[in-house]
């Protein structure tokens, strides 16, 4: 069955061509890697603790005491002492820790909170993203990562530090401990974000559809007259 053409056209959250059906298998691979491998890795657990975000098995353990460990032990792969290696399972539970968690955890785990937290704290290095999401991260997670970096720029432009921190907190137990400037921002990334921000200003000013803006900042004629939309530099001068 051929994919609907609108799934293969330019998407509003990306600057280039984006094929949803090419992306999805890689994304699923990243989810599986994160759930079955990364979350049980000592260094991933250490970083998650430092940036104060719970991993899926930790959330499952909190809701299902049968999965809690009686005592901490070193994480696999040389993790630091005290890192939780695997959730303990009852004698009747599956021996495989990933299977034990899967039996109790929610059927769907979103990667978005982890991508957001890595971006906001400046830990979205390629090596870290690979550690969290596996070999397919560039195809499966990079589009989401790029958009979250832009969202972080938009959040910073929209409000105060306290507003941004509140937007990136995840409840009382998972508040973001610190915010860092966007790591390794490029000129192209900033220019792309400026274009996206101008589009958002157009939404705020209702310059949509028949009132959409041309390349000179002029909207289509409205009632016999042309309407000029405010650009970001216009607003800064007010």
Coordinates of C-alpha atoms in Angstrom, one line a residue:
X1 CA 0.0 0.0 0.0
X2 CA 1.5 3.3 -1.1
X3 CA 2.0 5.9 1.6
X4 CA -0.2 9.0 1.5
X5 CA 1.7 11.8 -0.3
X6 CA 1.2 14.2 2.5
X7 CA 3.4 12.1 4.8
X8 CA 6.3 12.6 2.3
X9 CA 6.0 16.3 1.8
X10 CA 8.0 18.9 3.7
X11 CA 7.0 18.8 7.3
X12 CA 6.4 22.0 9.3
X13 CA 8.8 21.0 12.1
X14 CA 11.8 20.3 9.8
X15 CA 13.6 22.3 7.3
X16 CA 14.1 19.5 4.7
X17 CA 12.2 16.6 3.3
X18 CA 11.0 14.1 5.9
X19 CA 9.5 10.7 5.2
X20 CA 7.5 9.6 8.1
X21 CA 7.5 5.9 7.1
X22 CA 11.3 5.9 6.6
X23 CA 11.8 7.4 10.0
X24 CA 9.5 5.3 12.1
X25 CA 11.3 1.9 12.0
X26 CA 14.5 3.7 13.1
X27 CA 12.6 5.4 15.9
X28 CA 11.2 2.1 17.1
X29 CA 14.7 0.7 17.1
X30 CA 15.8 3.6 19.4
X31 CA 12.9 3.0 21.7
X32 CA 13.7 -0.7 22.0
X33 CA 17.4 0.1 22.7
X34 CA 16.5 2.6 25.4
X35 CA 14.1 0.2 27.1
X36 CA 16.1 -3.0 26.8
X37 CA 19.7 -1.8 27.1
X38 CA 20.4 1.8 27.8
X39 CA 18.3 2.3 31.0
X40 CA 20.2 -0.6 32.7
X41 CA 23.6 0.8 31.8
X42 CA 25.5 2.3 34.7
X43 CA 26.7 5.5 33.0
X44 CA 23.2 6.2 31.7
X45 CA 21.8 5.7 35.2
X46 CA 24.5 8.1 36.6
X47 CA 23.7 10.8 34.1
X48 CA 19.9 10.4 34.6
X49 CA 20.4 10.8 38.3
X50 CA 22.6 13.9 37.8
X51 CA 20.0 15.6 35.6
X52 CA 17.2 14.3 37.8
X53 CA 15.0 12.3 35.5
X54 CA 13.7 8.8 36.3
X55 CA 14.3 6.0 33.9
X56 CA 11.3 3.8 32.9
X57 CA 12.2 0.8 35.1
X58 CA 12.6 3.2 38.1
X59 CA 9.1 4.6 37.5
X60 CA 7.8 1.0 37.2
X61 CA 9.6 0.0 40.5
X62 CA 8.0 2.9 42.3
X63 CA 4.5 1.7 41.3
X64 CA 5.2 -2.1 41.7
X65 CA 7.3 -2.9 44.8
X66 CA 7.9 -6.4 43.6
X67 CA 10.4 -4.9 41.2
X68 CA 12.4 -3.0 43.8
X69 CA 15.9 -4.2 44.8
X70 CA 16.6 -5.1 48.4
X71 CA 20.0 -3.4 48.2
X72 CA 22.0 -1.4 45.6
X73 CA 24.7 -3.0 43.5
X74 CA 27.3 -1.7 40.9
X75 CA 25.7 -1.1 37.5
X76 CA 26.8 -3.3 34.6
X77 CA 29.6 -2.1 32.3
X78 CA 31.6 -0.5 35.1
X79 CA 28.8 1.6 36.6
X80 CA 29.5 3.5 39.8
X81 CA 28.9 1.7 43.1
X82 CA 25.3 2.3 44.3
X83 CA 23.9 2.6 40.8
X84 CA 20.8 0.4 40.4
X85 CA 21.8 -2.3 37.9
X86 CA 18.5 -4.2 37.3
X87 CA 15.1 -4.2 38.9
X88 CA 14.7 -7.2 41.1
X89 CA 11.9 -9.6 40.2
X90 CA 10.0 -12.1 42.3
X91 CA 10.6 -15.8 41.9
X92 CA 7.6 -16.1 39.6
X93 CA 8.6 -13.1 37.5
X94 CA 10.6 -13.4 34.3
X95 CA 14.4 -13.8 34.8
X96 CA 15.2 -11.2 32.2
X97 CA 15.1 -7.8 33.9
X98 CA 13.9 -6.1 30.7
X99 CA 11.1 -8.6 30.4
X100 CA 10.3 -8.1 34.1
X101 CA 9.9 -4.4 33.7
X102 CA 7.9 -4.8 30.5
X103 CA 5.4 -7.0 32.3
X104 CA 4.6 -4.2 34.7
X105 CA 5.5 -0.9 32.9
X106 CA 3.2 1.1 30.8
X107 CA 2.8 -0.1 27.2
X108 CA 4.3 3.1 25.7
X109 CA 7.3 5.1 26.8
X110 CA 8.0 8.4 25.2
X111 CA 11.5 9.4 24.4
X112 CA 10.6 13.1 24.3
X113 CA 11.1 13.9 28.0
X114 CA 14.6 12.5 27.9
X115 CA 15.5 14.4 24.7
X116 CA 14.2 17.6 26.3
X117 CA 16.1 17.1 29.5
X118 CA 19.4 16.4 27.7
X119 CA 18.9 19.6 25.5
X120 CA 18.0 21.8 28.5
X121 CA 21.0 20.7 30.6
X122 CA 23.5 20.8 27.7
X123 CA 24.1 17.0 27.7
X124 CA 22.8 16.4 24.1
X125 CA 26.2 15.4 22.8
X126 CA 26.2 12.9 20.0
X127 CA 28.0 10.3 22.2
X128 CA 25.3 10.7 24.9
X129 CA 22.5 10.4 22.4
X130 CA 24.1 7.3 21.0
X131 CA 24.4 5.9 24.6
X132 CA 20.7 6.6 25.3
X133 CA 19.2 5.5 21.9
X134 CA 21.6 3.2 20.1
X135 CA 23.1 3.0 16.7
X136 CA 19.9 4.2 14.9
X137 CA 19.7 7.5 16.8
X138 CA 20.8 9.7 13.9
X139 CA 17.8 8.5 11.8
X140 CA 15.4 7.8 14.6
X141 CA 16.0 10.6 17.2
X142 CA 17.9 13.3 15.4
X143 CA 14.8 14.9 13.8
X144 CA 13.2 15.1 17.3
X145 CA 16.4 16.3 18.8
X146 CA 16.8 19.1 16.3
X147 CA 13.2 20.3 16.9
X148 CA 13.7 20.2 20.7
X149 CA 16.8 22.4 20.3
X150 CA 14.6 24.9 18.4
X151 CA 11.9 24.6 21.0
X152 CA 14.5 25.4 23.7
X153 CA 15.5 28.6 21.8
X154 CA 11.8 29.5 21.5
X155 CA 11.2 28.9 25.2
X156 CA 14.2 31.2 26.1
X157 CA 12.8 33.9 23.8
X158 CA 9.3 33.6 25.2
X159 CA 9.9 34.1 28.9
X160 CA 12.2 34.5 31.9
X161 CA 14.6 32.0 33.3
X162 CA 12.0 31.0 35.8
X163 CA 9.3 30.5 33.1
X164 CA 11.7 28.3 31.1
X165 CA 12.7 26.3 34.1
X166 CA 9.0 25.7 34.9
X167 CA 8.4 24.6 31.4
X168 CA 11.1 22.0 31.7
X169 CA 10.3 20.7 35.2
X170 CA 8.5 17.4 35.3
X171 CA 6.7 17.4 38.6
X172 CA 8.0 17.8 42.1
X173 CA 10.4 14.8 41.9
X174 CA 11.9 15.5 38.5
X175 CA 12.6 19.3 38.4
X176 CA 15.3 20.3 36.1
X177 CA 18.3 21.0 38.4
X178 CA 19.9 23.6 36.1
X179 CA 19.6 25.1 32.6
X180 CA 22.5 25.6 30.2
X181 CA 22.7 27.7 27.0
X182 CA 22.1 25.7 23.9
X183 CA 25.2 23.5 23.3
X184 CA 27.1 24.1 20.1
X185 CA 24.6 26.3 18.4
X186 CA 25.4 27.0 14.7
X187 CA 24.7 30.0 12.5
X188 CA 22.4 27.8 10.3
X189 CA 20.5 26.6 13.4
X190 CA 20.0 30.2 14.6
X191 CA 18.9 31.4 11.2
X192 CA 16.4 28.5 10.9
X193 CA 15.1 29.3 14.4
X194 CA 14.7 33.0 13.4
X195 CA 12.6 31.9 10.4
X196 CA 10.4 29.7 12.6
X197 CA 10.0 32.4 15.2
X198 CA 8.8 34.9 12.5
X199 CA 6.3 32.3 11.4
X200 CA 5.0 32.1 15.0
X201 CA 4.7 35.9 15.1
X202 CA 2.6 35.6 12.0
X203 CA 0.3 33.2 13.8
X204 CA 0.1 35.6 16.8
X205 CA -0.9 38.4 14.4
X206 CA -3.4 36.1 12.5
X207 CA -1.4 36.5 9.3
X208 CA -2.5 33.2 7.9
X209 CA -4.1 31.8 4.8
X210 CA -5.2 34.8 2.7
X211 CA -3.3 37.1 5.0
X212 CA 0.0 35.1 4.8
X213 CA 3.1 37.1 4.3
X214 CA 5.2 37.3 1.1
X215 CA 9.0 37.6 1.0
X216 CA 8.9 41.4 1.6
X217 CA 6.8 41.2 4.7
X218 CA 3.7 42.3 3.0
X219 CA 0.5 40.4 3.5
X220 CA -2.0 39.7 0.7
X221 CA -4.5 42.6 0.0
X222 CA -7.3 42.8 2.6
X223 CA -10.3 44.9 1.7
X224 CA -8.4 46.8 -1.0
X225 CA -5.4 47.5 1.1
X226 CA -2.2 45.7 2.0
X227 CA -1.3 44.8 5.5
X228 CA 2.3 44.7 6.8
X229 CA 3.2 42.2 9.4
X230 CA 5.6 43.0 12.2
X231 CA 8.9 41.2 12.1
X232 CA 11.0 40.4 15.1
X233 CA 13.3 43.4 14.6
X234 CA 10.2 45.7 14.2
X235 CA 8.9 44.5 17.6
X236 CA 12.3 45.1 19.3
X237 CA 12.2 48.7 18.1
X238 CA 8.9 49.4 19.9

